[in-house]
Tab-separated table of C-alpha atoms and ligand atoms in Angstrom:
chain	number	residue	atom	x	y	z
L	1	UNK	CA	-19.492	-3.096	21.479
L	2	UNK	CA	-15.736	-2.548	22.231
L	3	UNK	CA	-13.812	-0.201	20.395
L	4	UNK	CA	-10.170	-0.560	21.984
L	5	UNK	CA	-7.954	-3.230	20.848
L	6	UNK	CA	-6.946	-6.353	22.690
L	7	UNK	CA	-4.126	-7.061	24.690
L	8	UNK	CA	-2.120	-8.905	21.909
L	9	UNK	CA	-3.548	-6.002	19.390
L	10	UNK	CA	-1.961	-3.777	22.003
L	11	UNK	CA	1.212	-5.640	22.495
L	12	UNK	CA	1.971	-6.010	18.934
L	13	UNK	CA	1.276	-2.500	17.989
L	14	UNK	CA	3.943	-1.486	20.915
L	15	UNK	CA	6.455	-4.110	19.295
L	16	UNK	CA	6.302	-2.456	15.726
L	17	UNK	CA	6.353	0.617	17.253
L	18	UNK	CA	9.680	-0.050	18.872
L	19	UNK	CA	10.710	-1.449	16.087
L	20	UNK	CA	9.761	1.502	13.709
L	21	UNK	CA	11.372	3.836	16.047
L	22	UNK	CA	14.578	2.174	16.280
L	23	UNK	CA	15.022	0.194	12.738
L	24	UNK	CA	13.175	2.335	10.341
L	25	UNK	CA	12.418	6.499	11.454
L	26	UNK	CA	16.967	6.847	11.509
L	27	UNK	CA	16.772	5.590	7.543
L	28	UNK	CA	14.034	7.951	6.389
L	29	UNK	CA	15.196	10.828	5.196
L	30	UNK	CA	18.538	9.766	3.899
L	31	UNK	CA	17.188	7.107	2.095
L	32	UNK	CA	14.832	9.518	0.461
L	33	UNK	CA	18.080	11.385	-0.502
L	34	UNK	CA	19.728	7.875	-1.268
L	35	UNK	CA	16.710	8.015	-4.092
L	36	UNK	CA	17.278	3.848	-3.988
L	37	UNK	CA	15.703	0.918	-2.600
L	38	UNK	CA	17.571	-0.316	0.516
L	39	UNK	CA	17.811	-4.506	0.283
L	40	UNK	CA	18.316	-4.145	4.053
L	41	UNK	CA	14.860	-2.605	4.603
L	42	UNK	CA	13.229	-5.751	3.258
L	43	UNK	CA	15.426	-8.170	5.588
L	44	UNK	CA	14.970	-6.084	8.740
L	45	UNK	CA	10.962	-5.980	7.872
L	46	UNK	CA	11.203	-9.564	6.656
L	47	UNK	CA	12.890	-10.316	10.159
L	48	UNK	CA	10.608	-8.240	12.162
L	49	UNK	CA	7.482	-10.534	10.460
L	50	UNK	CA	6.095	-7.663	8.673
L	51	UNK	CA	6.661	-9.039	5.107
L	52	UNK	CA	4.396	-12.200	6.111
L	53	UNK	CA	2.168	-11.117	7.836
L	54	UNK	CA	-0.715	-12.936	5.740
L	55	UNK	CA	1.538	-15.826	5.289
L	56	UNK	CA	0.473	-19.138	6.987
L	57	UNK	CA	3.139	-19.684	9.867
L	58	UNK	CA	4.201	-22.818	8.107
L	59	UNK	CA	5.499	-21.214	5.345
L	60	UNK	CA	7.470	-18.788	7.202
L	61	UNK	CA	4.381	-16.011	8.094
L	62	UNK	CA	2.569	-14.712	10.782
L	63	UNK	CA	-1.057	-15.924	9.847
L	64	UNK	CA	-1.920	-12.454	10.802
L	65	UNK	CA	-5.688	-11.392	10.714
L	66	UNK	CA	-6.164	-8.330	8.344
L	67	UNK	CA	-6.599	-5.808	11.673
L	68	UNK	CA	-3.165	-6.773	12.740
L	69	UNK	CA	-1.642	-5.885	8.839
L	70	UNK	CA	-3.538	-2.588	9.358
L	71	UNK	CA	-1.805	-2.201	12.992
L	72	UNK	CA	1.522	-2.756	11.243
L	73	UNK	CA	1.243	-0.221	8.517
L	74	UNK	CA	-0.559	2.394	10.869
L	75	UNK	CA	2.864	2.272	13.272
L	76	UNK	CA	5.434	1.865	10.728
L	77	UNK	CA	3.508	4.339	8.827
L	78	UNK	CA	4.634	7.335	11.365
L	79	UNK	CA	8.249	6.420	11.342
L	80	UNK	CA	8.792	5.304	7.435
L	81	UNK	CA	5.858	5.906	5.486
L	82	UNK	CA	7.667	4.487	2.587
L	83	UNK	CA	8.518	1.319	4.452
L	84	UNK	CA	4.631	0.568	4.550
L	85	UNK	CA	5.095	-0.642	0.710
L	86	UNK	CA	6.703	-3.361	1.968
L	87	UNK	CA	3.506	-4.259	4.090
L	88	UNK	CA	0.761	-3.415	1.522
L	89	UNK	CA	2.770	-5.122	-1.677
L	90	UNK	CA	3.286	-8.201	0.378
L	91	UNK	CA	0.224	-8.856	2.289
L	92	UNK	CA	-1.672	-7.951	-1.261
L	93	UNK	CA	-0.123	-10.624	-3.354
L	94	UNK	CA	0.787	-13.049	-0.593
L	95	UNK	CA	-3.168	-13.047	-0.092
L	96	UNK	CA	-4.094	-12.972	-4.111
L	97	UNK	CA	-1.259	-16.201	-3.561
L	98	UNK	CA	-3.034	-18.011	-0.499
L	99	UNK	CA	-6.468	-17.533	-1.971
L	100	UNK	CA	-5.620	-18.795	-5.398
L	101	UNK	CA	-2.172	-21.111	-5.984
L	102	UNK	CA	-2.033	-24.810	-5.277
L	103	UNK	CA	-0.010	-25.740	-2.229
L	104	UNK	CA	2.916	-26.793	-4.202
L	105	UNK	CA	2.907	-23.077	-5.253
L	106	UNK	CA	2.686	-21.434	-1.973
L	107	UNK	CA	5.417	-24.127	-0.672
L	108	UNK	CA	7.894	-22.152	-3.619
L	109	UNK	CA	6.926	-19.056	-3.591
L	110	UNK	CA	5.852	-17.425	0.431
L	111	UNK	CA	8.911	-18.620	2.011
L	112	UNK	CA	10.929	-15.626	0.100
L	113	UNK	CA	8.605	-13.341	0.692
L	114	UNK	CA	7.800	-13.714	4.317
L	115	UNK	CA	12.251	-13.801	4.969
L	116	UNK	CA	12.050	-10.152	3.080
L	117	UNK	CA	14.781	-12.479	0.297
L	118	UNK	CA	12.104	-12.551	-2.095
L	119	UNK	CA	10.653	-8.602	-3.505
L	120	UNK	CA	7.621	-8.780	-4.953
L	121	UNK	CA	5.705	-6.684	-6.874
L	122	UNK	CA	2.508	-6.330	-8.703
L	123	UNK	CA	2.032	-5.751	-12.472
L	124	UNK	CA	-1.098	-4.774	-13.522
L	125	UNK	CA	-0.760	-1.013	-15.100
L	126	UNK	CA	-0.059	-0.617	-18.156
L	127	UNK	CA	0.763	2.906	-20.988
L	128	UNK	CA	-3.089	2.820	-22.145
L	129	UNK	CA	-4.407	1.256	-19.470
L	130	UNK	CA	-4.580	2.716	-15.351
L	131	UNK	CA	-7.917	2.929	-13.757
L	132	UNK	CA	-9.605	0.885	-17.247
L	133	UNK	CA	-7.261	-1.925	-15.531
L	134	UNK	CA	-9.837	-4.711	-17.288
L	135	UNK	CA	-8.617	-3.360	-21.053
L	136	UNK	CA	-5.221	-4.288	-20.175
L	137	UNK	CA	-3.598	-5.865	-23.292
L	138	UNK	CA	-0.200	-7.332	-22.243
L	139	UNK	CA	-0.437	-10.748	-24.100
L	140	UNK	CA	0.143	-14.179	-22.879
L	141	UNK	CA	0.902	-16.448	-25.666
L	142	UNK	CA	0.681	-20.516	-25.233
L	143	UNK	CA	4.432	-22.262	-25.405
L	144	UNK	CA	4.669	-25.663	-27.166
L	145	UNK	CA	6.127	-26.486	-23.689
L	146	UNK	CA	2.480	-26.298	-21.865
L	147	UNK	CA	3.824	-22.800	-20.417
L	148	UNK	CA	3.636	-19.081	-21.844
L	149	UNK	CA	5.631	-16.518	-23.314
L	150	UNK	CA	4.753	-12.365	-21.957
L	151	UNK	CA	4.948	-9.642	-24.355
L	152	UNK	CA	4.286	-6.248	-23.563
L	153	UNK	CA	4.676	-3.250	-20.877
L	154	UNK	CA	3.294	-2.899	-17.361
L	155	UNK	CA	4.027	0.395	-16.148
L	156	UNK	CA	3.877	2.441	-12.947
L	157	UNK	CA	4.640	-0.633	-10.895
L	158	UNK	CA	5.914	0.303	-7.453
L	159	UNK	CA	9.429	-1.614	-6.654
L	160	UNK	CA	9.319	-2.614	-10.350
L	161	UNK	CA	13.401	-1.457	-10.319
L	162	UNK	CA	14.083	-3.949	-6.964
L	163	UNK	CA	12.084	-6.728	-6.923
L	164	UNK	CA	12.480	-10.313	-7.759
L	165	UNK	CA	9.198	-11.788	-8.977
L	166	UNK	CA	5.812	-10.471	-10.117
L	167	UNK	CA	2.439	-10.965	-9.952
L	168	UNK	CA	1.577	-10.052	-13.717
L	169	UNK	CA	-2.041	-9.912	-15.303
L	170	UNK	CA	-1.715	-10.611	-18.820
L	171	UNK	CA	-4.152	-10.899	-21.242
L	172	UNK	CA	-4.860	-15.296	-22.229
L	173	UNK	CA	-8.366	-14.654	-23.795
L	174	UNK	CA	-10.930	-12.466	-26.008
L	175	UNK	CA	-11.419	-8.780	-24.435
L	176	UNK	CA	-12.672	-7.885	-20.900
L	177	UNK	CA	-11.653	-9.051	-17.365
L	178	UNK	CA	-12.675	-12.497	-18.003
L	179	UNK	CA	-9.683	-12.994	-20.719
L	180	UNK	CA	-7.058	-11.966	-18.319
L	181	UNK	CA	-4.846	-14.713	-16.496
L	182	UNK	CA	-2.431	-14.126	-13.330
L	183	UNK	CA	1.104	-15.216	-13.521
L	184	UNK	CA	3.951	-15.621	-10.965
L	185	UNK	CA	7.025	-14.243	-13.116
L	186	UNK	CA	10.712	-13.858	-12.688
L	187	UNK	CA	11.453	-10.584	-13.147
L	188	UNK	CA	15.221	-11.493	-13.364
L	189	UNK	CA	14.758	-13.308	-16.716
L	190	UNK	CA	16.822	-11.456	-19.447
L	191	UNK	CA	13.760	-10.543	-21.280
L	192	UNK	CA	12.846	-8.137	-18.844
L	193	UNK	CA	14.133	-4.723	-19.065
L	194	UNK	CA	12.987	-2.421	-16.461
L	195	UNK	CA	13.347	1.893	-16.778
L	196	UNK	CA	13.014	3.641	-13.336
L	197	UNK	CA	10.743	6.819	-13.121
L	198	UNK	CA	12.102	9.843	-11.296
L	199	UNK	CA	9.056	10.502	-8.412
L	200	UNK	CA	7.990	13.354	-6.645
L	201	UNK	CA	8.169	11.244	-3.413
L	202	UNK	CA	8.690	7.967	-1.838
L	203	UNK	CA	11.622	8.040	-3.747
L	204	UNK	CA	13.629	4.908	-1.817
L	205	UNK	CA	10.835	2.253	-2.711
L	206	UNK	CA	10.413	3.728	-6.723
L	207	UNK	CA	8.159	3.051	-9.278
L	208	UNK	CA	8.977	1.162	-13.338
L	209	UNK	CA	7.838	0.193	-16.600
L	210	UNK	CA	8.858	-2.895	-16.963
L	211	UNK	CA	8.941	-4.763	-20.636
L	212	UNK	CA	8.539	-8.220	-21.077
L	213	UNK	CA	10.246	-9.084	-24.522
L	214	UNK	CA	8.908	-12.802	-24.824
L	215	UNK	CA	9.472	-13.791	-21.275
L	216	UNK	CA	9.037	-17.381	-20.263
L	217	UNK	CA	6.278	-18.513	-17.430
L	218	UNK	CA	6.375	-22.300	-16.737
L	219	UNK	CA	2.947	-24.280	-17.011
L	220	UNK	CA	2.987	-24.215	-12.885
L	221	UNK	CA	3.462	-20.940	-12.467
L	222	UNK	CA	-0.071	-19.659	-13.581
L	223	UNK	CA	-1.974	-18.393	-10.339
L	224	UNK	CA	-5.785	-20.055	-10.080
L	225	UNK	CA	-7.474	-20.715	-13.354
L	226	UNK	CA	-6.885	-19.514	-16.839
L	227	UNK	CA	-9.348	-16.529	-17.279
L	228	UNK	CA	-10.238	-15.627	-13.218
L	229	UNK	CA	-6.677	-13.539	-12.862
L	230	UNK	CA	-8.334	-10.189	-12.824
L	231	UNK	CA	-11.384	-11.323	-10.283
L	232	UNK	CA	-9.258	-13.137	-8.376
L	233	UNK	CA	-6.737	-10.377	-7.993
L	234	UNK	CA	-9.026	-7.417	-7.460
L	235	UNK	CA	-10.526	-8.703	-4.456
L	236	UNK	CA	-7.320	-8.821	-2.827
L	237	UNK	CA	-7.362	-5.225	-3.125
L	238	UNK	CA	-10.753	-4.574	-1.013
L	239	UNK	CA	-8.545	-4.860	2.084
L	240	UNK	CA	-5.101	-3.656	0.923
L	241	UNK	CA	-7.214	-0.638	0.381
L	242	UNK	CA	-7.964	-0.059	4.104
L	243	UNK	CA	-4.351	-1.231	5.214
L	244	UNK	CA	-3.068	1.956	2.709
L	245	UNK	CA	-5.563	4.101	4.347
L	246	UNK	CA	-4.011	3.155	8.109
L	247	UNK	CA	-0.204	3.574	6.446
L	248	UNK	CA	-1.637	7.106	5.170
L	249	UNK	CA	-3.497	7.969	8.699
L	250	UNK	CA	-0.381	6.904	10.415
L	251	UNK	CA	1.965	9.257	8.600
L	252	UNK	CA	-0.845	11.905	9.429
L	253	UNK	CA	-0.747	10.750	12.951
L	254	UNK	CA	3.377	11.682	13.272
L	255	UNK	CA	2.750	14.837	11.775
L	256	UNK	CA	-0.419	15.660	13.811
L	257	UNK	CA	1.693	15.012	16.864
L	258	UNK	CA	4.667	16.999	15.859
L	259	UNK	CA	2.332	20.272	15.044
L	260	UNK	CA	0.790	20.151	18.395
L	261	UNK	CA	4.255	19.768	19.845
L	262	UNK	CA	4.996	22.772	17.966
L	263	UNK	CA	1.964	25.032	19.141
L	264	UNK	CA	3.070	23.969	23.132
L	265	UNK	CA	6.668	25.669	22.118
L	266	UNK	CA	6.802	27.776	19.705
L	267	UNK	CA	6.011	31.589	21.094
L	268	UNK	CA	4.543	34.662	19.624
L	269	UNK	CA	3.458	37.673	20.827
L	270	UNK	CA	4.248	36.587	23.995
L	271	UNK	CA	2.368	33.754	24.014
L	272	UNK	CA	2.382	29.514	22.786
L	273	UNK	CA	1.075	29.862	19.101
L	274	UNK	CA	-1.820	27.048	20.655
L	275	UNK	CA	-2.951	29.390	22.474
L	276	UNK	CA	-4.675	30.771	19.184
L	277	UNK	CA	-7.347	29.288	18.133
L	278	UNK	CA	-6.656	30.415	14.443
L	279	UNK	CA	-3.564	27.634	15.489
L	280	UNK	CA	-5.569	25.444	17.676
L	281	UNK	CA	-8.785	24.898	15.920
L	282	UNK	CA	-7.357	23.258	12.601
L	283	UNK	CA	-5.412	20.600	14.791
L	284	UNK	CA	-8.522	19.863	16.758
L	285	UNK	CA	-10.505	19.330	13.034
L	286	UNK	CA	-7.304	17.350	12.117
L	287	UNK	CA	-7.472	15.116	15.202
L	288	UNK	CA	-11.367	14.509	14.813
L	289	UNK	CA	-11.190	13.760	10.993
L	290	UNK	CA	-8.427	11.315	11.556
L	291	UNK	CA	-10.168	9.368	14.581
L	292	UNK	CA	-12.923	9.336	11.541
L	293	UNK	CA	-11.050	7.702	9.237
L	294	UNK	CA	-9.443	5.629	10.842
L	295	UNK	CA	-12.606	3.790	12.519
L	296	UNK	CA	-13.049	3.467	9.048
L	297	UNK	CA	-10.411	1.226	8.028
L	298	UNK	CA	-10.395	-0.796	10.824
L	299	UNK	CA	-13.718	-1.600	10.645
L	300	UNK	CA	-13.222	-2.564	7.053
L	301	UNK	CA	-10.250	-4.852	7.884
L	302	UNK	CA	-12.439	-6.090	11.033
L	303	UNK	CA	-15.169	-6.723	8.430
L	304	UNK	CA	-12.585	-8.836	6.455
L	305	UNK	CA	-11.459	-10.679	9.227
L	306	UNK	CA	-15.268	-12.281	9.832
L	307	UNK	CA	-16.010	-13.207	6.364
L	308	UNK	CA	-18.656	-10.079	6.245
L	309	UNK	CA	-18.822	-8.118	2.829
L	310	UNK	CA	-15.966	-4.957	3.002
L	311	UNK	CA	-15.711	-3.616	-0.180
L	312	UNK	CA	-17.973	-0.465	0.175
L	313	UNK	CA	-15.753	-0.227	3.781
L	314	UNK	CA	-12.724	0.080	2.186
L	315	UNK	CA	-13.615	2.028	-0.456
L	316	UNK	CA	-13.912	4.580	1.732
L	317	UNK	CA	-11.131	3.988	3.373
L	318	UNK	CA	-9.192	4.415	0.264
L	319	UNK	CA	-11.139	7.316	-0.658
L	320	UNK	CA	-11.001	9.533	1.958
L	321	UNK	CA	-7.919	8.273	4.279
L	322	UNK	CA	-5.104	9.181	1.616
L	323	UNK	CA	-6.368	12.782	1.174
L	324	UNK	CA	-7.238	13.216	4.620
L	325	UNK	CA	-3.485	12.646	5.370
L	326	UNK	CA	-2.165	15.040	2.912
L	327	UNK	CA	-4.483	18.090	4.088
L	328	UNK	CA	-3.674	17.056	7.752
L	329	UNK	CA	0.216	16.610	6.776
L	330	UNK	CA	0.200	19.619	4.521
L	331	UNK	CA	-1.496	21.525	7.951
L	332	UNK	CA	1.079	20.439	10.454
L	333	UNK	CA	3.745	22.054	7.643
L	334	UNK	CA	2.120	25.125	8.048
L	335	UNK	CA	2.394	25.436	11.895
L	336	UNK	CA	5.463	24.652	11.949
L	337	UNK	CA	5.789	27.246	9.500
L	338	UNK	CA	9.603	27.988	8.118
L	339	UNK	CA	11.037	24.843	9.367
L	340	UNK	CA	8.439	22.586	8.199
L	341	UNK	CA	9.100	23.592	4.673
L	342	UNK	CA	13.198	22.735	4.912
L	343	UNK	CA	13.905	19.948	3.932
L	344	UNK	CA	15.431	18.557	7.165
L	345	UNK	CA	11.872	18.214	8.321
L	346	UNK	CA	10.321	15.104	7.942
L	347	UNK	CA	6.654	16.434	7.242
L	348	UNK	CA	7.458	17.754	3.589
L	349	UNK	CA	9.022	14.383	2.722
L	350	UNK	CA	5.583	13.113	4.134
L	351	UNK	CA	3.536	14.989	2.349
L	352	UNK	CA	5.040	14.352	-1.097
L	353	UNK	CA	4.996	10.958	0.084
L	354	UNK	CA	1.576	10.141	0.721
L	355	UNK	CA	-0.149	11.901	-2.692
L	356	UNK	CA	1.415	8.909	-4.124
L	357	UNK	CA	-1.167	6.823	-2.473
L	358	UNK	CA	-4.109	9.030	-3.246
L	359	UNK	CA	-3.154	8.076	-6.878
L	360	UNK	CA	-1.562	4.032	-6.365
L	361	UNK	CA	-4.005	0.950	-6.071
L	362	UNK	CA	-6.931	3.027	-7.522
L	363	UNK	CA	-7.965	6.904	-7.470
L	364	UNK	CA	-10.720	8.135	-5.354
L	365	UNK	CA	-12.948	8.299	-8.118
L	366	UNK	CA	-12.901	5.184	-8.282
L	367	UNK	CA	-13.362	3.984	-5.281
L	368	UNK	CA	-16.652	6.706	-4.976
L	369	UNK	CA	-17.648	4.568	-8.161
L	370	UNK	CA	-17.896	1.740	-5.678
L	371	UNK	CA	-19.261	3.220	-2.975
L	372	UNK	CA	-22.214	5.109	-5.047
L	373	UNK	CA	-22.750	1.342	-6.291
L	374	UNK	CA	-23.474	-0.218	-2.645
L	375	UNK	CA	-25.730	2.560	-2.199
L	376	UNK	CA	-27.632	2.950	-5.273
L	377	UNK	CA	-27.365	-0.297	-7.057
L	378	UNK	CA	-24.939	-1.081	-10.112
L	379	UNK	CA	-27.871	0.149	-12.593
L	380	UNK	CA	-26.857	3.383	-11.368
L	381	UNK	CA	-23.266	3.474	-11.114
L	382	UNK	CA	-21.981	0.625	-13.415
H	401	FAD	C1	2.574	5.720	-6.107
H	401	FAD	C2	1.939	4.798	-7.098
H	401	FAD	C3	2.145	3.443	-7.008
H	401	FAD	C4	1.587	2.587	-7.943
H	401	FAD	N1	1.862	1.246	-7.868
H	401	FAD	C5	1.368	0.409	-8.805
H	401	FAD	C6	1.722	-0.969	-8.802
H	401	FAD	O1	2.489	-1.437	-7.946
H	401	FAD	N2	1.209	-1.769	-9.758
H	401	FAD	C7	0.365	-1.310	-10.729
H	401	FAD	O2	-0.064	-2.094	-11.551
H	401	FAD	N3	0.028	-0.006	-10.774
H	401	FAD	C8	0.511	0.866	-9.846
H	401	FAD	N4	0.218	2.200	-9.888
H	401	FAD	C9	-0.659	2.682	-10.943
H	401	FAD	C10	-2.043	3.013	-10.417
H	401	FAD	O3	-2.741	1.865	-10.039
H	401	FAD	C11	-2.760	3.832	-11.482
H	401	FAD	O4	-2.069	5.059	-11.585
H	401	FAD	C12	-4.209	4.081	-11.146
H	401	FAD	O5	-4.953	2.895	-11.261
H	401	FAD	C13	-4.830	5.157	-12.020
H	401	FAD	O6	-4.530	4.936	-13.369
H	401	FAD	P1	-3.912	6.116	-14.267
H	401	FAD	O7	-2.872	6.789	-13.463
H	401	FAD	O8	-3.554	5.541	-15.558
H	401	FAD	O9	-5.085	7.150	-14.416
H	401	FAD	P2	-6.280	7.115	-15.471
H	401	FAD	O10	-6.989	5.824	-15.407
H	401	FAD	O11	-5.776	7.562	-16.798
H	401	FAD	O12	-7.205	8.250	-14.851
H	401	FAD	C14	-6.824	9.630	-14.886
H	401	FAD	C15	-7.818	10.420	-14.044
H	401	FAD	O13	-9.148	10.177	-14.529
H	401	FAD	C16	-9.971	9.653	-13.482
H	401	FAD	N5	-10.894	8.642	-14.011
H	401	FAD	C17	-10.625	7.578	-14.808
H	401	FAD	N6	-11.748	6.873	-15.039
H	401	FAD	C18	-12.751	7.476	-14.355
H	401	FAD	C19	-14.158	7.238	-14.181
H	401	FAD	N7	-14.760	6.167	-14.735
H	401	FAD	N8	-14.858	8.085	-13.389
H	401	FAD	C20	-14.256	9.157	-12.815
H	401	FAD	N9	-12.946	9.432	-12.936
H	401	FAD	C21	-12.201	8.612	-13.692
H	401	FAD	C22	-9.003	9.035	-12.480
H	401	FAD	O14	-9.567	8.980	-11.183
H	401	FAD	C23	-7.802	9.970	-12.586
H	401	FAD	O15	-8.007	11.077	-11.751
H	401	FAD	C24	0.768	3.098	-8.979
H	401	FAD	C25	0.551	4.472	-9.064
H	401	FAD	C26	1.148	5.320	-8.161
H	401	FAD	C27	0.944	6.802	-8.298
């Protein structure tokens, strides 16, 4: 058994450090304030290989395994939490994109999303329809031209204001997951009209409904079969999952460090508030439930990586990572007491940062759901 990682793993975790350091943490706060999506954010992370990551190298990517996606979002996660979107969104769809389109299709579409050119985003929410994602009832209707025509609203989709093209899940078929078909979609068609919502936090990367008014999809840009879009798309999510819980523990991580940092400095009644243990005590919990967690994840994404069944992994990952990271961030706040609650602190914007993710890519309900069915069997949790 080893539990450290490699050289390389080591190596390229010190790289996107560096990188997060210098290229992201200076943007993080004003761009918060900015409220906007910065098109230089995806270029720099395009540049830096982090937007194709899962991409085959000869389209542009890093053929990265899924440990080294979960490396990249646990780094950049403690200097730009918000600039992990760019990770998860692209390694989840350029994987639902690798697993299911036709070469031809991956030739046209990865390029632009491993430079950082191409945004992408995912469009499976909808006004009626959030965790019952199967119901969804955004319609694809057949074209005389071979193709389809989209009519309906996807909501809640994260980037929906910036980016370019879409993975949408639109409804081809009678009722349930099996009538749903995957499209690749160009979100700057006319038809589309997008409304932005105003968030409580990660604010620069945004969320949007988006409404597709009769919007065109050529006969080659369906993704896999007609009917396996929602299959095929969910179980890209098993191990975006655990690469959202390392973002999350990462962000935990930077505020972790920056409490303890605190207790060494910061003096009452004569002495380093650490030396409490009413101080010291919930940083050591915070420290042990974060090593926890984040065993977890990796070994979900390590799970991935050799073809062994993950789901139940990252489930739990997903679960408990996310609100792990806002107690934890929410702590550190605390110790630093005043000044962690201005705003010129970075471990406020953090914490109304990562609830986003407790709620985005499935709510921990759900992913208990899955988890109680690994262990009991889906006659008891169906
Ligand atoms: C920051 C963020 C980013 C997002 N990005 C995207 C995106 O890019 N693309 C996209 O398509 N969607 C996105 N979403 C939407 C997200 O996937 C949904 O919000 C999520 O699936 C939950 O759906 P809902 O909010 O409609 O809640 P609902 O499904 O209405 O659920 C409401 C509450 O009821 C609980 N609940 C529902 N069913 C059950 C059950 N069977 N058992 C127990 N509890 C249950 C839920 O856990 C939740 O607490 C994002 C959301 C957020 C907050």
């Amino acid at each position: 058994m080893d539990y450290g990682f490699d050289d390389d793993q080591q190596a390229f975790a010190q790289e996107v450090r560096r990188f997060a350091v210098k290229t992201l943490a200076p943007h993080y706060q004003s761009d918060d304030k900015a409220a906007e999506f910065r098109r230089q954010l995806a270029l720099d992370m395009g540049a830096m290989g982090l937007t194709g990551l899962r991409i085959p190298e000869e389209l542009g990517g890093q053929a990265a395994t899924a440990v080294i996606a979960g490396i990249a979002a646990e780094e950049v996660g403690r200097e730009d939490f918000n600039a992990t979107y760019l990770i998860i969104n692209t390694a989840l769809i350029s994987d639902i994109i690798v697993r299911n389109a036709t070469a031809e299709q991956q030739r046209a579409w990865l390029p632009g999303i491993a430079s950082g050119e191409t945004v992408p985003c995912i469009c499976i929410t909808e006004p009626g329809h959030g965790t019952d994602a199967a119901s969804l009832e955004l319609k694809a209707t057949a074209s005389a031209d071979g193709g389809w025509s989209l009519h309906g609203e996807k909501t809640s989709i994260t980037l929906g204001m910036a980016a370019d093209r879409a993975v949408v899940l639109a409804r081809t078929g009678g009722p349930g997951a099996r009538g749903v078909s995957a499209f690749w979609v160009d979100l700057h068609d006319p038809t589309v009209t997008r409304s932005a919502f105003d968030d409580l936090g990660s604010r620069a990367i945004g969320r949007a409904s988006l409404h597709f008014d009769g919007t065109p999809v050529a006969q080659d840009h369906l993704i896999g079969r007609e009917g396996e879009g929602f299959v095929s798309t969910m179980q890209g999510f098993d191990y975006s999952r655990a690469i959202i819980g390392l973002a999350c523990l990462g962000a935990a991580q930077a505020s972790l460090d920056e409490a303890l940092q605190w207790a060494r400095d910061r003096v009452a009644f004569g002495q380093p508030i650490g030396a409490f243990q009413g101080v010291a005590f919930p940083l050591a919990e915070a420290a042990t439930h974060l090593k926890g967690a984040r065993h977890v994840c990796l070994e979900a994404l390590w799970r991935k990586d050799q073809g062994l069944e993950h789901s139940a992994e990252a489930a739990m990952a997903k679960y408990w990572a996310p609100r792990l990271a806002v107690d934890v961030i929410h702590q550190a706040l605390l110790t630093i007491g005043h000044v962690g609650y201005s705003t010129e602190h970075k471990v406020g914007q953090r914490l109304r940062d990562v609830i986003g993710l407790e709620i985005g890519d499935g709510t921990a309900q759900v992913s208990k759901l899955v988890i109680s069915r690994h262990l009991l069997g889906r006659q008891y949790a169906p």
